[in-house]
PDB file of C-alpha atoms in Angstrom:
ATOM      1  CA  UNK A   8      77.129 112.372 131.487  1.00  0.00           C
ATOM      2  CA  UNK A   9      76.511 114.358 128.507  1.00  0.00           C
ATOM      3  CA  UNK A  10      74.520 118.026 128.966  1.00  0.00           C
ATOM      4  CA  UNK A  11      72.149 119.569 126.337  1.00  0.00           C
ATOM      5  CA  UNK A  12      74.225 121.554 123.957  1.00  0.00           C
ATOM      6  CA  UNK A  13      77.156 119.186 124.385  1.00  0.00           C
ATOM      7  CA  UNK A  14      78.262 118.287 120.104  1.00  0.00           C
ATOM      8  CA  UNK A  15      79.774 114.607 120.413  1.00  0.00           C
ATOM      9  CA  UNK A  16      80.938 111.732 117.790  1.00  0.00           C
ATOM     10  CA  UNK A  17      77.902 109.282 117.694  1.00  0.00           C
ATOM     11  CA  UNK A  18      79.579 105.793 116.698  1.00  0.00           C
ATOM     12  CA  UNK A  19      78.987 105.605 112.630  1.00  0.00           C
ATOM     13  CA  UNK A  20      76.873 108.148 113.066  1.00  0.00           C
ATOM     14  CA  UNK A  21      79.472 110.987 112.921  1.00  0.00           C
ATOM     15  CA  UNK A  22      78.960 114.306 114.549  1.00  0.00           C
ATOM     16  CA  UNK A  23      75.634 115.277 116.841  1.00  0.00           C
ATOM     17  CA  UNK A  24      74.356 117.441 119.080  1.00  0.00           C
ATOM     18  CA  UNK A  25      72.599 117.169 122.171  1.00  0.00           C
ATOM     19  CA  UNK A  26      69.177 118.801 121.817  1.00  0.00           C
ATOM     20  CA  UNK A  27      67.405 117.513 124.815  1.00  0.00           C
ATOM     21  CA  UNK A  28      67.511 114.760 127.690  1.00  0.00           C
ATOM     22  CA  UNK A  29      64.382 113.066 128.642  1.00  0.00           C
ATOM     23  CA  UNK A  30      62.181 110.195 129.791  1.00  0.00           C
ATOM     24  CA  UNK A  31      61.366 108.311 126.594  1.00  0.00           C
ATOM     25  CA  UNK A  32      59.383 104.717 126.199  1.00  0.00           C
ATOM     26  CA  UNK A  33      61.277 102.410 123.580  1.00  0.00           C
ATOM     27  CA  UNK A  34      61.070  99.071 124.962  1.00  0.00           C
ATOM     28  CA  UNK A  35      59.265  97.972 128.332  1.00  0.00           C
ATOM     29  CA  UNK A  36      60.415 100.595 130.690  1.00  0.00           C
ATOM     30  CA  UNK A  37      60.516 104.562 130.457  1.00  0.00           C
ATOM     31  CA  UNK A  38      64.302 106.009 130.921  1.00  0.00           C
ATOM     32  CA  UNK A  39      66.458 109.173 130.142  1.00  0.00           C
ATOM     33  CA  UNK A  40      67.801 109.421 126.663  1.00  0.00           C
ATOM     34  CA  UNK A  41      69.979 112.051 124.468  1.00  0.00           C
ATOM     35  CA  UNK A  42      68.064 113.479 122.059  1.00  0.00           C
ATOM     36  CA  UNK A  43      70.950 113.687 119.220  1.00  0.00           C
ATOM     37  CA  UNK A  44      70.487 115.576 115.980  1.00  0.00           C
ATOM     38  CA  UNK A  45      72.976 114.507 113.390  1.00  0.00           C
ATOM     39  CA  UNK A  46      75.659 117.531 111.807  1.00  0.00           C
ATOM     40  CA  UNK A  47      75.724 115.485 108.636  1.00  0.00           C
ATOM     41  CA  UNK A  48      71.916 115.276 107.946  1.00  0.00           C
ATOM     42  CA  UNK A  49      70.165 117.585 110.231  1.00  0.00           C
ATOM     43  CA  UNK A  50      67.052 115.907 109.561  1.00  0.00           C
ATOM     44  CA  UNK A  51      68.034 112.962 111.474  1.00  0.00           C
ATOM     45  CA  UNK A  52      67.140 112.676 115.182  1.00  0.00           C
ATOM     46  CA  UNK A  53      68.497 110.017 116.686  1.00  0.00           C
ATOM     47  CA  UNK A  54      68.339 108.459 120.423  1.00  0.00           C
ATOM     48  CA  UNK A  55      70.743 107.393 122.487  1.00  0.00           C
ATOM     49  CA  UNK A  56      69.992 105.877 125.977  1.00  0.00           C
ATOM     50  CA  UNK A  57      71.443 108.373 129.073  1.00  0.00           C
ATOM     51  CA  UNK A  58      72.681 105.432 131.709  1.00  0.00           C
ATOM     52  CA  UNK A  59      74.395 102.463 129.155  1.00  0.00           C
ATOM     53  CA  UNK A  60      77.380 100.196 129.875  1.00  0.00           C
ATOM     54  CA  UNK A  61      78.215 100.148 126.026  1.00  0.00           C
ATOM     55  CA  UNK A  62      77.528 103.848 125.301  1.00  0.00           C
ATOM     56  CA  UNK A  63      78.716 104.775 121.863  1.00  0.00           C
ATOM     57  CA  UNK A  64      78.597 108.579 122.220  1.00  0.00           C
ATOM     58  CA  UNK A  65      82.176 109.664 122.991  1.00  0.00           C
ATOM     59  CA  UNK A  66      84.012 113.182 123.652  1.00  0.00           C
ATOM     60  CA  UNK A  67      84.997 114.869 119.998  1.00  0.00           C
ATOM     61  CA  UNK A  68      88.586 114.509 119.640  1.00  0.00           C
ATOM     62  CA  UNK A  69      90.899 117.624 120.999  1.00  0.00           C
ATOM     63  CA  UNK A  70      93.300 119.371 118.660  1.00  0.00           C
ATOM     64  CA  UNK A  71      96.303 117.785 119.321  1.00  0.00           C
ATOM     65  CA  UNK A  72      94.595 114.166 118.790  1.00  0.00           C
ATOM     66  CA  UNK A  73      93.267 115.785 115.382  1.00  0.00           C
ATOM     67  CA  UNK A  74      96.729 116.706 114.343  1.00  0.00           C
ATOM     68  CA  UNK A  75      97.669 112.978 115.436  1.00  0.00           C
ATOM     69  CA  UNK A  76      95.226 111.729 113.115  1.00  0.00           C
ATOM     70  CA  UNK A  77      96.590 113.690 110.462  1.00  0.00           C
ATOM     71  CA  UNK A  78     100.086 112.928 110.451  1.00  0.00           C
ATOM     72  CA  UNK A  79      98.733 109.408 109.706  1.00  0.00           C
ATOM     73  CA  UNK A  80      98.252 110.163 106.108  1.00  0.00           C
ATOM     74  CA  UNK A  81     102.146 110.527 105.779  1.00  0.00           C
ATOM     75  CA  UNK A  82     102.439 107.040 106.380  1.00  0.00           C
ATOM     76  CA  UNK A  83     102.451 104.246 102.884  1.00  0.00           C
ATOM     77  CA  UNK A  84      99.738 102.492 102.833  1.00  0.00           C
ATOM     78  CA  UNK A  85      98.840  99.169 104.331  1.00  0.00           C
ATOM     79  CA  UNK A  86      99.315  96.250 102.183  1.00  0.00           C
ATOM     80  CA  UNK A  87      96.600  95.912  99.843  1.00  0.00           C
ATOM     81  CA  UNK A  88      94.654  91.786 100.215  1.00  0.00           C
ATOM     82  CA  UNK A  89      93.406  90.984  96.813  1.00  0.00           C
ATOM     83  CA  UNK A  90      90.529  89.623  98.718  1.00  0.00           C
ATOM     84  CA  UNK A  91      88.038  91.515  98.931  1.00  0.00           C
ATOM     85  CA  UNK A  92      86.435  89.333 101.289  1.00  0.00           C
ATOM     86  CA  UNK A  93      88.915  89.721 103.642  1.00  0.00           C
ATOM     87  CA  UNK A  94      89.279  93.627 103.221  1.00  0.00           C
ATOM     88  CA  UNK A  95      85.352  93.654 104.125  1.00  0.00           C
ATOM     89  CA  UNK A  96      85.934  92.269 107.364  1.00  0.00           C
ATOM     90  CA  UNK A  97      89.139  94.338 108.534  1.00  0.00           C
ATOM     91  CA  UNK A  98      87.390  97.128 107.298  1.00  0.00           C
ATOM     92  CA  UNK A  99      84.320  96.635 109.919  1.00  0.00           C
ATOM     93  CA  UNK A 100      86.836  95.317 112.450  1.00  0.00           C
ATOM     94  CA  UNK A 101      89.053  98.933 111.960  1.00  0.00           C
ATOM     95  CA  UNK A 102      85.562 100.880 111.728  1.00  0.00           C
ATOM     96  CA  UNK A 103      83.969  99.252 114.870  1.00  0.00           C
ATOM     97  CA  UNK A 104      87.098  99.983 117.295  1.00  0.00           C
ATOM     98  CA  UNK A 105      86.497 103.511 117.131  1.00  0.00           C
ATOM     99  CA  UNK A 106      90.184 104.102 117.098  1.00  0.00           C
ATOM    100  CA  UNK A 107      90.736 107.148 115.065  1.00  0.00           C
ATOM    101  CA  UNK A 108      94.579 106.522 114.239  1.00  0.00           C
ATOM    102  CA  UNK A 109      93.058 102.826 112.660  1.00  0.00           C
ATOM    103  CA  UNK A 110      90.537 104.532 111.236  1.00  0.00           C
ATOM    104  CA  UNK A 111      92.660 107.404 109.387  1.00  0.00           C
ATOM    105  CA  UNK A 112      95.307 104.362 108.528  1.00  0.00           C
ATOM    106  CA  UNK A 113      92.817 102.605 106.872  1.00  0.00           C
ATOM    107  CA  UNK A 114      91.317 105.706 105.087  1.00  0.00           C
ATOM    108  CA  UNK A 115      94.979 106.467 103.616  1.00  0.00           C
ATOM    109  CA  UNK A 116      95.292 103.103 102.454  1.00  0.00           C
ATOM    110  CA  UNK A 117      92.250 103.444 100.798  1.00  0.00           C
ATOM    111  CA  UNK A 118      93.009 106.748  99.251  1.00  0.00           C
ATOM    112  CA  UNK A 119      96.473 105.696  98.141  1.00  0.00           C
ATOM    113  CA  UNK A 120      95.332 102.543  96.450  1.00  0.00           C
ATOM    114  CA  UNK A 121      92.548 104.950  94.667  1.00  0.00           C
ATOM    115  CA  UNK A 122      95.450 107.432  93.277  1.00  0.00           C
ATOM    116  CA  UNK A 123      97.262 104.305  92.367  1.00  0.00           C
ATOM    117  CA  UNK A 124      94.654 102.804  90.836  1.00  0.00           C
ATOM    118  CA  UNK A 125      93.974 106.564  88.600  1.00  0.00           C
ATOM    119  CA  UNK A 126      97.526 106.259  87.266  1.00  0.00           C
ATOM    120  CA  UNK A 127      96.176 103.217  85.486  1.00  0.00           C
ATOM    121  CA  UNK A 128      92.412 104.641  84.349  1.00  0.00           C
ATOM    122  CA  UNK A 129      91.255 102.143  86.902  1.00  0.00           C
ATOM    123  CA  UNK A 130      89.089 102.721  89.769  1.00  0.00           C
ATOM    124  CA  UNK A 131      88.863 101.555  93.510  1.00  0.00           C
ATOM    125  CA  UNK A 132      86.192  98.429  93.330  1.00  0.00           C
ATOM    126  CA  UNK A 133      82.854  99.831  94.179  1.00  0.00           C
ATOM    127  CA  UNK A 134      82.691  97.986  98.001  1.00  0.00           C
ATOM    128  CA  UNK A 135      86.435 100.297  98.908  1.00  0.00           C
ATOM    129  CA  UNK A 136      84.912 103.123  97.322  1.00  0.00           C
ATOM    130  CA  UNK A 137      81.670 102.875  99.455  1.00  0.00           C
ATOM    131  CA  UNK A 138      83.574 102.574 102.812  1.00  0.00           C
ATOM    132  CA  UNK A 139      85.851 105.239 101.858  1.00  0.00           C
ATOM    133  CA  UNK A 140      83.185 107.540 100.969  1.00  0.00           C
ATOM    134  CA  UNK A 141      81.750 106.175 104.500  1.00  0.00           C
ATOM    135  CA  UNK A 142      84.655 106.729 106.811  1.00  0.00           C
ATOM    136  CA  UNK A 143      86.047 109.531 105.147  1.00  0.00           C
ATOM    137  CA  UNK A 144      82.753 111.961 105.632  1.00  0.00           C
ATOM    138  CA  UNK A 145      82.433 111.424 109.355  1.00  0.00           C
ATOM    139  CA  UNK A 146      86.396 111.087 109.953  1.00  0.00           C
ATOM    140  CA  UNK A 147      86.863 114.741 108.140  1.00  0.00           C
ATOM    141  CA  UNK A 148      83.476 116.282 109.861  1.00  0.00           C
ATOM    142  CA  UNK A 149      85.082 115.489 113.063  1.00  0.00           C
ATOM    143  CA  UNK A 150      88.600 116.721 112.296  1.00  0.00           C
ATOM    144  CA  UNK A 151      87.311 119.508 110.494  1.00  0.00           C
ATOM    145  CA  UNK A 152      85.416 120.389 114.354  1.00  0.00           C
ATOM    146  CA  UNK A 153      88.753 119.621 115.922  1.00  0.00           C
ATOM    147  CA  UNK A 154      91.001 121.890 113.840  1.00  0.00           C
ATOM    148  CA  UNK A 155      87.944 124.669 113.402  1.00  0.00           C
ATOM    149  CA  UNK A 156      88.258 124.466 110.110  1.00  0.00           C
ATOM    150  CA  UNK A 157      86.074 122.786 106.926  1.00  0.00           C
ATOM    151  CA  UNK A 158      85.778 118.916 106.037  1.00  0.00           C
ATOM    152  CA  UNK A 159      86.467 120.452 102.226  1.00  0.00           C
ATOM    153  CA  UNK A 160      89.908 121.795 103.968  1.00  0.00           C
ATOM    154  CA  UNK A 161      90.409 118.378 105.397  1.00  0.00           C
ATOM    155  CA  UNK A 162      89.989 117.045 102.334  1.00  0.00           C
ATOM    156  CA  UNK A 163      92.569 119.553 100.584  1.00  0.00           C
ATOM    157  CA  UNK A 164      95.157 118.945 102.939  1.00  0.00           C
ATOM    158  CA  UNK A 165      94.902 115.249 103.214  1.00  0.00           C
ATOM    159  CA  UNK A 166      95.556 115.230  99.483  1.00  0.00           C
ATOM    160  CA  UNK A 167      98.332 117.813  99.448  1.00  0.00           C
ATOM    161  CA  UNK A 168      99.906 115.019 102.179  1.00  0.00           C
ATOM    162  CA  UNK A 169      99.100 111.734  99.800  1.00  0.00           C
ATOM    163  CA  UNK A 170     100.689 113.967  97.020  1.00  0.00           C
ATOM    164  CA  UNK A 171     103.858 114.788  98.669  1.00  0.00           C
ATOM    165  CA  UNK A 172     104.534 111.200 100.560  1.00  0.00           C
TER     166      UNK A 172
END
């Protein structure tokens, strides 16, 4: 269990804070739920129930898994499916496993193809871009917590990595 003041990683939801637990009334029966405000948009409150087999509030990642997470942009990229309809789904299969490492694998592939795709005067089809954009914010917040640093430093580093590699 989770304690008021705790700051966890809310499924797509990115970054929160507990502000309160109470007795709440969203379906038949009154029981206990986080009160979560969001880091990203602090004007979103959000509820989560206390006392769930299929919680998706989870512990922010430590340092050393941070640093983990990072060496996964030295890695090449994935190979890239010309379909998009198939990148769609691996994309919400990658995002919905919660698995950071997948996650940050997928992000680099994405951000690889991107740069490749700049080389050219192209740009990433607007359905990659969007899930980048997606994954990217809440996967740098959270890193960025882990690391005490900035998502913009995140974001500088991860590059400097792509650039090298």
């Amino acid at each position: 269990m989770f304690s008021i003041g705790d700051t966890v990683f809310y499924s797509a939801q990115g970054i929160c804070s507990i502000e309160e637990i109470k007795e709440q009334k969203f379906g038949k029966e009154k029981q206990l739920y986080y009160t979560l405000r969001s880091h990203h948009n602090p004007n979103l409150t959000l509820y989560h129930p206390v006392n769930t087999d299929d919680s998706k509030l989870k512990r922010l990642m430590t340092k050393e898994q941070a640093v983990s997470v990072l060496q996964c942009f030295e890695n090449i990229a994935d190979p890239w499916d010309e379909k998009t309809n198939v990148r769609s789904h691996a994309y919400q299969a990658t995002i919905s496993s919660e698995n950071h490492l997948k996650i940050a694998q997928m992000a680099n592939t994405l951000l690889r193809r991107r740069t490749e795709l700049e080389t050219i005067d192209k740009k990433l089809p607007v359905q990659d871009a969007q899930v980048l954009q997606r994954v990217t914010t809440i996967l740098y917040e959270e890193l960025a917590t882990a690391l005490n640093t900035t998502a913009s430093d995140i974001s500088d580093q991860i590059d400097e990595i792509i650039e090298k590699n």
